[in-house]
Amino acid sequence: MERVQEGLADALSNVVIRRTTTHLGDRFYREFSSLWSAHGVYDIRGVLTIEEQPAFNQGTLIRVVYERQVMFSAHVRPHKPSPEKVAEAAISPVTDRVAQRVAQRFMGGYDPDLAGEEL
């Protein structure tokens, strides 16, 4: 059973899931997932989710989530900066925060249900 779970975890590694509903969210997702794949982050052992919350007259709120924790959050508007530019800006902080989470897990001090000050 453990080997099946490991195989499933490997199959889901480096996956980016789209949970967007608008054109702006789709544009962000396409650019982010393309850059994420090209960036070469392969050992995260988890799934990134792009979530969107449309806001009337304010564009849309985009969140990049890893293990139920928000790694990046920004309001995206059709212009200035474009969703594609916001996605480019998101890659570095998401990579850093995910790497920090993975390192915490390997050091044995990581529990996704605990806050940072409880570790």
Tab-separated table of C-alpha atoms in Angstrom:
chain	number	residue	atom	x	y	z
A	1	MET	CA	0.000	0.000	0.000
A	2	GLU	CA	2.888	2.357	0.800
A	3	ARG	CA	4.351	1.871	-2.696
A	4	VAL	CA	0.984	2.795	-4.238
A	5	GLN	CA	0.884	5.996	-2.183
A	6	GLU	CA	4.480	6.845	-3.161
A	7	GLY	CA	3.630	6.226	-6.826
A	8	LEU	CA	0.596	8.466	-6.557
A	9	ALA	CA	2.659	11.194	-4.874
A	10	ASP	CA	5.240	10.979	-7.668
A	11	ALA	CA	2.510	11.190	-10.311
A	12	LEU	CA	1.121	14.337	-8.697
A	13	SER	CA	4.478	16.057	-8.233
A	14	ASN	CA	4.892	19.372	-10.009
A	15	VAL	CA	1.236	19.569	-11.080
A	16	VAL	CA	-0.433	22.988	-11.322
A	17	ILE	CA	-4.217	22.884	-10.990
A	18	ARG	CA	-6.425	25.625	-12.426
A	19	ARG	CA	-9.319	26.813	-10.281
A	20	THR	CA	-10.028	30.001	-12.171
A	21	THR	CA	-13.287	31.307	-13.608
A	22	THR	CA	-12.440	34.400	-15.645
A	23	HIS	CA	-10.326	35.236	-18.653
A	24	LEU	CA	-7.861	37.099	-16.394
A	25	GLY	CA	-7.434	34.046	-14.192
A	26	ASP	CA	-6.963	31.814	-17.230
A	27	ARG	CA	-4.285	34.132	-18.622
A	28	PHE	CA	-2.445	34.110	-15.281
A	29	TYR	CA	-2.712	30.311	-15.042
A	30	ARG	CA	-1.422	29.700	-18.587
A	31	GLU	CA	1.608	31.937	-18.094
A	32	PHE	CA	2.382	30.743	-14.556
A	33	SER	CA	2.110	27.024	-15.370
A	34	SER	CA	4.257	27.471	-18.477
A	35	LEU	CA	6.935	29.349	-16.521
A	36	TRP	CA	6.727	26.877	-13.616
A	37	SER	CA	7.375	23.954	-15.961
A	38	ALA	CA	10.214	25.796	-17.694
A	39	HIS	CA	11.695	26.854	-14.341
A	40	GLY	CA	12.617	23.263	-13.570
A	41	VAL	CA	11.146	22.830	-10.085
A	42	TYR	CA	10.547	19.091	-10.066
A	43	ASP	CA	10.906	17.782	-6.517
A	44	ILE	CA	8.128	19.550	-4.655
A	45	ARG	CA	6.133	16.358	-4.000
A	46	GLY	CA	2.863	18.186	-4.102
A	47	VAL	CA	0.389	20.154	-6.117
A	48	LEU	CA	0.165	23.884	-6.700
A	49	THR	CA	-3.318	25.308	-7.120
A	50	ILE	CA	-4.122	28.601	-8.805
A	51	GLU	CA	-7.261	29.964	-7.145
A	52	GLU	CA	-9.224	32.995	-8.224
A	53	GLN	CA	-11.713	35.275	-6.517
A	54	PRO	CA	-13.233	37.812	-8.925
A	55	ALA	CA	-13.737	41.275	-7.414
A	56	PHE	CA	-16.236	43.705	-8.917
A	57	ASN	CA	-14.458	46.660	-10.600
A	58	GLN	CA	-11.115	45.562	-9.136
A	59	GLY	CA	-10.016	42.789	-11.458
A	60	THR	CA	-9.568	39.493	-9.684
A	61	LEU	CA	-7.660	38.173	-6.685
A	62	ILE	CA	-5.264	35.359	-7.614
A	63	ARG	CA	-3.731	33.017	-5.057
A	64	VAL	CA	-1.096	30.337	-5.592
A	65	VAL	CA	-1.632	27.644	-2.943
A	66	TYR	CA	0.661	24.780	-1.883
A	67	GLU	CA	-0.360	22.354	0.870
A	68	ARG	CA	-3.260	24.585	1.921
A	69	GLN	CA	-0.937	27.570	2.398
A	70	VAL	CA	-0.994	30.690	0.233
A	71	MET	CA	2.424	31.098	-1.388
A	72	PHE	CA	1.521	34.170	-3.466
A	73	SER	CA	-1.450	36.504	-3.661
A	74	ALA	CA	-2.099	39.480	-5.941
A	75	HIS	CA	-4.885	41.465	-7.545
A	76	VAL	CA	-4.797	41.027	-11.317
A	77	ARG	CA	-6.269	43.550	-13.709
A	78	PRO	CA	-6.555	43.445	-17.506
A	79	HIS	CA	-3.772	46.024	-17.978
A	80	LYS	CA	-0.797	47.467	-16.109
A	81	PRO	CA	0.488	45.019	-15.055
A	82	SER	CA	-0.938	42.323	-17.241
A	83	PRO	CA	-1.793	38.890	-15.796
A	84	GLU	CA	1.242	37.536	-17.637
A	85	LYS	CA	3.572	40.053	-15.915
A	86	VAL	CA	2.073	39.196	-12.519
A	87	ALA	CA	2.648	35.492	-13.251
A	88	GLU	CA	6.295	36.210	-14.100
A	89	ALA	CA	6.670	38.101	-10.824
A	90	ALA	CA	5.048	35.217	-8.893
A	91	ILE	CA	7.510	32.518	-9.957
A	92	SER	CA	10.432	33.555	-7.730
A	93	PRO	CA	8.518	34.025	-4.450
A	94	VAL	CA	6.485	30.850	-5.008
A	95	THR	CA	9.652	28.864	-5.720
A	96	ASP	CA	11.308	30.225	-2.575
A	97	ARG	CA	8.316	29.574	-0.323
A	98	VAL	CA	7.708	26.074	-1.674
A	99	ALA	CA	11.406	25.245	-1.223
A	100	GLN	CA	11.183	26.498	2.361
A	101	ARG	CA	8.151	24.250	2.993
A	102	VAL	CA	9.913	21.233	1.497
A	103	ALA	CA	13.018	21.899	3.614
A	104	GLN	CA	10.891	22.156	6.764
A	105	ARG	CA	9.246	18.841	5.927
A	106	PHE	CA	12.599	17.087	5.483
A	107	MET	CA	13.937	18.524	8.726
A	108	GLY	CA	10.991	16.978	10.526
A	109	GLY	CA	9.583	20.272	11.731
A	110	TYR	CA	6.735	20.548	9.281
A	111	ASP	CA	3.071	19.959	9.963
A	112	PRO	CA	0.629	21.663	7.555
A	113	ASP	CA	-1.885	22.024	10.405
A	114	LEU	CA	0.486	24.045	12.597
A	115	ALA	CA	1.184	27.732	12.245
A	116	GLY	CA	4.778	28.922	11.834
A	117	GLU	CA	5.122	30.020	15.462
A	118	GLU	CA	3.993	26.572	16.660
A	119	LEU	CA	6.845	24.712	14.939
